[in-house]
mmCIF file of C-alpha atoms in Angstrom:
data_model
loop_
_atom_site.group_PDB
_atom_site.id
_atom_site.type_symbol
_atom_site.label_atom_id
_atom_site.label_comp_id
_atom_site.label_asym_id
_atom_site.label_seq_id
_atom_site.Cartn_x
_atom_site.Cartn_y
_atom_site.Cartn_z
ATOM 1 C CA MET Y 1 62.604 135.625 93.603
ATOM 2 C CA SER Y 2 59.054 135.474 94.866
ATOM 3 C CA ALA Y 3 57.047 138.456 95.952
ATOM 4 C CA GLY Y 4 56.891 139.074 99.690
ATOM 5 C CA THR Y 5 54.290 141.068 101.550
ATOM 6 C CA GLY Y 6 55.165 143.454 104.362
ATOM 7 C CA THR Y 7 53.297 145.888 106.548
ATOM 8 C CA GLY Y 8 51.278 148.615 104.956
ATOM 9 C CA GLY Y 9 49.996 146.389 102.143
ATOM 10 C CA ARG Y 10 53.115 146.758 100.045
ATOM 11 C CA ALA Y 11 54.883 143.909 98.301
ATOM 12 C CA ALA Y 12 58.217 143.475 96.601
ATOM 13 C CA THR Y 13 58.028 142.809 92.920
ATOM 14 C CA GLY Y 14 59.810 139.715 91.702
ATOM 15 C CA GLY Y 15 62.144 139.154 88.814
ATOM 16 C CA GLY Y 16 65.062 141.107 90.267
ATOM 17 C CA THR Y 17 63.593 144.497 89.391
ATOM 18 C CA GLY Y 18 65.075 146.063 92.490
ATOM 19 C CA ARG Y 19 61.881 147.831 93.409
ATOM 20 C CA SER Y 20 59.398 147.614 96.193
ATOM 21 C CA ALA Y 21 55.863 148.320 95.009
ATOM 22 C CA ASP Y 22 52.632 149.634 96.427
ATOM 23 C CA ALA Y 23 50.241 146.685 96.239
ATOM 24 C CA GLY Y 24 47.366 149.033 95.425
ATOM 25 C CA THR Y 25 49.010 150.619 92.394
ATOM 26 C CA GLY Y 26 51.899 148.320 91.550
ATOM 27 C CA LEU Y 27 54.100 151.424 91.197
ATOM 28 C CA PRO Y 28 57.578 151.391 92.725
ATOM 29 C CA VAL Y 29 57.928 152.815 96.222
ATOM 30 C CA ILE Y 30 61.733 152.544 96.426
ATOM 31 C CA SER Y 31 63.963 152.146 93.385
ATOM 32 C CA ARG Y 32 67.481 152.914 92.300
ATOM 33 C CA VAL Y 33 67.835 154.656 88.968
ATOM 34 C CA LEU Y 34 71.402 155.355 87.910
ATOM 35 C CA PRO Y 35 72.542 157.953 85.397
ATOM 36 C CA PRO Y 36 74.327 156.689 82.273
ATOM 37 C CA VAL Y 37 77.830 155.277 82.784
ATOM 38 C CA GLU Y 38 79.508 158.320 81.194
ATOM 39 C CA GLU Y 39 77.713 160.734 83.543
ATOM 40 C CA ARG Y 40 78.605 158.632 86.590
ATOM 41 C CA ALA Y 41 82.262 158.471 85.520
ATOM 42 C CA ALA Y 42 82.414 162.251 85.009
ATOM 43 C CA ALA Y 43 80.721 162.922 88.366
ATOM 44 C CA ASN Y 44 83.073 160.503 90.124
ATOM 45 C CA ALA Y 45 86.112 162.199 88.552
ATOM 46 C CA ARG Y 46 84.860 165.609 89.755
ATOM 47 C CA MET Y 47 84.346 164.257 93.283
ATOM 48 C CA VAL Y 48 87.810 162.653 93.371
ATOM 49 C CA ALA Y 49 89.370 165.981 92.282
ATOM 50 C CA LEU Y 50 87.321 167.940 94.820
ATOM 51 C CA LEU Y 51 87.917 165.610 97.764
ATOM 52 C CA THR Y 52 91.676 165.423 97.170
ATOM 53 C CA GLY Y 53 92.011 169.144 96.519
ATOM 54 C CA PRO Y 54 93.248 171.776 98.961
ATOM 55 C CA GLU Y 55 89.738 173.051 99.794
ATOM 56 C CA PRO Y 56 87.166 170.223 99.636
ATOM 57 C CA GLY Y 57 84.614 172.393 101.444
ATOM 58 C CA PRO Y 58 81.552 171.232 103.384
ATOM 59 C CA VAL Y 59 80.948 168.277 101.053
ATOM 60 C CA ALA Y 60 83.935 166.565 102.740
ATOM 61 C CA GLU Y 61 81.848 166.160 105.905
ATOM 62 C CA HIS Y 62 79.583 163.545 104.367
ATOM 63 C CA LEU Y 63 81.491 162.371 101.275
ATOM 64 C CA ALA Y 64 84.720 160.388 101.282
ATOM 65 C CA LEU Y 65 86.980 158.539 98.904
ATOM 66 C CA LEU Y 66 87.230 154.803 99.453
ATOM 67 C CA HIS Y 67 90.610 153.353 98.479
ATOM 68 C CA PHE Y 68 90.733 149.571 98.104
ATOM 69 C CA THR Y 69 92.150 146.737 96.029
ATOM 70 C CA GLY Y 70 89.833 144.643 93.879
ATOM 71 C CA ARG Y 71 89.466 141.186 95.350
ATOM 72 C CA ARG Y 72 89.687 139.405 91.983
ATOM 73 C CA SER Y 73 91.435 141.934 89.760
ATOM 74 C CA GLY Y 74 94.059 143.137 92.216
ATOM 75 C CA ALA Y 75 93.526 146.611 90.740
ATOM 76 C CA ALA Y 76 93.589 149.706 92.932
ATOM 77 C CA HIS Y 77 90.256 151.548 93.116
ATOM 78 C CA THR Y 78 89.270 154.983 94.390
ATOM 79 C CA VAL Y 79 85.528 155.481 94.705
ATOM 80 C CA PRO Y 80 83.652 158.504 96.073
ATOM 81 C CA ALA Y 81 80.886 157.537 98.494
ATOM 82 C CA GLY Y 82 78.683 159.035 101.170
ATOM 83 C CA LEU Y 83 79.452 158.263 104.810
ATOM 84 C CA HIS Y 84 76.640 157.871 107.313
ATOM 85 C CA ARG Y 85 76.440 157.394 111.074
ATOM 86 C CA VAL Y 86 74.110 154.534 112.007
ATOM 87 C CA GLY Y 87 73.873 153.202 115.551
ATOM 88 C CA GLY Y 88 77.207 154.726 116.526
ATOM 89 C CA GLY Y 89 79.055 153.216 113.558
ATOM 90 C CA LEU Y 90 80.238 154.643 110.253
ATOM 91 C CA PHE Y 91 78.746 153.159 107.082
ATOM 92 C CA VAL Y 92 78.570 153.542 103.322
ATOM 93 C CA ALA Y 93 75.096 152.969 101.832
ATOM 94 C CA THR Y 94 75.388 151.505 98.335
ATOM 95 C CA GLY Y 95 74.005 149.121 95.787
ATOM 96 C CA SER Y 96 77.104 149.340 93.577
ATOM 97 C CA PRO Y 97 78.887 146.146 92.497
ATOM 98 C CA TRP Y 98 82.196 147.171 94.135
ATOM 99 C CA ARG Y 99 80.590 146.363 97.507
ATOM 100 C CA HIS Y 100 81.385 142.668 96.906
ATOM 101 C CA ASN Y 101 85.063 143.420 97.512
ATOM 102 C CA PHE Y 102 84.185 143.830 101.199
ATOM 103 C CA ALA Y 103 82.434 140.488 101.821
ATOM 104 C CA GLY Y 104 84.067 139.033 104.922
ATOM 105 C CA GLY Y 105 86.016 142.272 105.456
ATOM 106 C CA ALA Y 106 88.887 143.898 103.595
ATOM 107 C CA PRO Y 107 91.574 146.454 104.405
ATOM 108 C CA GLY Y 108 91.570 149.821 102.698
ATOM 109 C CA GLU Y 109 91.799 153.532 103.321
ATOM 110 C CA ILE Y 110 89.464 156.495 103.222
ATOM 111 C CA THR Y 111 90.104 160.122 102.425
ATOM 112 C CA TRP Y 112 87.674 161.992 104.645
ATOM 113 C CA ARG Y 113 87.749 165.580 105.851
ATOM 114 C CA GLY Y 114 91.056 166.031 104.034
ATOM 115 C CA ASN Y 115 92.827 163.138 105.768
ATOM 116 C CA ARG Y 116 93.666 159.694 104.477
ATOM 117 C CA SER Y 117 93.292 156.954 107.092
ATOM 118 C CA PRO Y 118 93.520 153.142 107.170
ATOM 119 C CA VAL Y 119 90.208 151.342 107.634
ATOM 120 C CA ARG Y 120 88.580 147.954 107.477
ATOM 121 C CA PHE Y 121 85.560 147.707 105.165
ATOM 122 C CA THR Y 122 82.991 145.002 105.939
ATOM 123 C CA LEU Y 123 79.888 144.261 103.879
ATOM 124 C CA VAL Y 124 76.879 143.991 106.196
ATOM 125 C CA THR Y 125 75.126 140.719 105.350
ATOM 126 C CA ASP Y 126 72.226 141.048 107.804
ATOM 127 C CA GLY Y 127 69.316 142.227 105.638
ATOM 128 C CA GLU Y 128 67.201 143.340 108.588
ATOM 129 C CA ARG Y 129 70.045 145.445 109.999
ATOM 130 C CA THR Y 130 70.566 146.980 106.559
ATOM 131 C CA ALA Y 131 66.858 147.793 106.134
ATOM 132 C CA ARG Y 132 66.722 149.372 109.617
ATOM 133 C CA GLY Y 133 69.812 151.429 108.771
ATOM 134 C CA TYR Y 134 68.347 152.741 105.515
ATOM 135 C CA HIS Y 135 65.022 153.505 107.191
ATOM 136 C CA GLU Y 136 66.813 155.373 110.018
ATOM 137 C CA LEU Y 137 68.809 157.412 107.505
ATOM 138 C CA TYR Y 138 65.733 158.168 105.412
ATOM 139 C CA GLU Y 139 63.907 159.438 108.513
ATOM 140 C CA ARG Y 140 66.929 161.475 109.669
ATOM 141 C CA TYR Y 141 67.668 163.184 106.356
ATOM 142 C CA GLY Y 142 64.082 163.753 105.209
ATOM 143 C CA PRO Y 143 62.667 162.665 101.846
ATOM 144 C CA GLU Y 144 64.538 165.027 99.503
ATOM 145 C CA ALA Y 145 68.025 164.826 101.043
ATOM 146 C CA ALA Y 146 67.693 161.107 101.783
ATOM 147 C CA GLN Y 147 67.031 160.257 98.177
ATOM 148 C CA ARG Y 148 70.081 162.223 97.043
ATOM 149 C CA ARG Y 149 72.386 160.978 99.835
ATOM 150 C CA LEU Y 150 71.266 157.330 99.719
ATOM 151 C CA GLY Y 151 71.097 156.994 95.931
ATOM 152 C CA ILE Y 152 67.478 155.887 95.909
ATOM 153 C CA THR Y 153 64.238 157.148 94.433
ATOM 154 C CA VAL Y 154 61.073 157.087 96.524
ATOM 155 C CA ASP Y 155 57.627 157.476 94.997
ATOM 156 C CA ALA Y 156 56.496 161.003 95.912
ATOM 157 C CA ALA Y 157 53.011 159.745 96.772
ATOM 158 C CA ALA Y 158 54.318 157.165 99.265
ATOM 159 C CA THR Y 159 55.840 157.223 102.700
ATOM 160 C CA PRO Y 160 58.218 154.253 102.762
ATOM 161 C CA THR Y 161 57.757 151.792 105.588
ATOM 162 C CA PRO Y 162 60.308 149.448 107.151
ATOM 163 C CA ALA Y 163 58.791 146.714 104.964
ATOM 164 C CA ASP Y 164 59.529 148.806 101.854
ATOM 165 C CA PHE Y 165 63.163 149.081 102.888
ATOM 166 C CA ARG Y 166 63.337 145.323 103.574
ATOM 167 C CA ALA Y 167 61.980 144.701 100.072
ATOM 168 C CA ALA Y 168 64.494 147.154 98.573
ATOM 169 C CA VAL Y 169 67.398 145.497 100.427
ATOM 170 C CA THR Y 170 66.635 142.159 98.810
ATOM 171 C CA GLY Y 171 65.323 143.500 95.502
ATOM 172 C CA ILE Y 172 67.583 146.351 94.381
ATOM 173 C CA PRO Y 173 69.761 145.340 96.381
ATOM 174 C CA LEU Y 174 70.637 148.017 98.902
ATOM 175 C CA THR Y 175 73.579 147.310 101.186
ATOM 176 C CA LEU Y 176 75.594 148.859 103.970
ATOM 177 C CA VAL Y 177 79.359 148.640 104.253
ATOM 178 C CA ALA Y 178 80.795 149.166 107.740
ATOM 179 C CA VAL Y 179 83.833 151.440 107.839
ATOM 180 C CA ASP Y 180 86.025 150.833 110.880
ATOM 181 C CA LEU Y 181 88.792 153.422 111.350
ATOM 182 C CA LEU Y 182 91.962 151.610 112.409
ATOM 183 C CA THR Y 183 94.182 154.454 113.617
ATOM 184 C CA ALA Y 184 94.435 158.192 113.620
ATOM 185 C CA SER Y 185 94.925 159.929 110.298
ATOM 186 C CA VAL Y 186 98.141 158.878 108.563
ATOM 187 C CA THR Y 187 98.479 161.477 105.815
ATOM 188 C CA ASN Y 188 96.966 164.784 104.974
ATOM 189 C CA GLU Y 189 95.568 164.319 101.462
ATOM 190 C CA ARG Y 190 95.824 168.056 100.815
ATOM 191 C CA THR Y 191 99.587 168.149 101.284
ATOM 192 C CA SER Y 192 100.670 164.632 100.349
ATOM 193 C CA ARG Y 193 100.995 165.294 96.623
#
């Protein structure tokens, strides 16, 4: 991948580093640093238990469980993820490998606000649309909450530009997955056990 220059004098670093960098310092502006696998697995297990429990609390407003079948493996997956409103639609913002299951669209379900509903997941392949979505969410949530809710790290000395998000979309990569609700809620997750 070659380096690209955007507005604000920032350029994406090459080599698949998944970082956009300030051309003046070469330091990352947007990156994605994940905790160790064991920590992620433990956190995911806690979120699954919380979101399927009788009292998921306020976290259930912006976190959901995605239920889907692996495209190649055929295995059932349940993944906690943040839900975001962008341009009137509902989206998951992720860079996780499971996003590939949704290329071209795939059926699934979500558990959200205590209800389990059928959905169609579709990986957004338009990089510009994805960058605009991330930038909109970053601006809406503010720097601290956006980093936590979008799973990114932004250099504290920088204010990310649309060009930084475009570089992160192609470099990290950052993606959006559209979540289209198909019908009204089909089961109440709290009482379906």
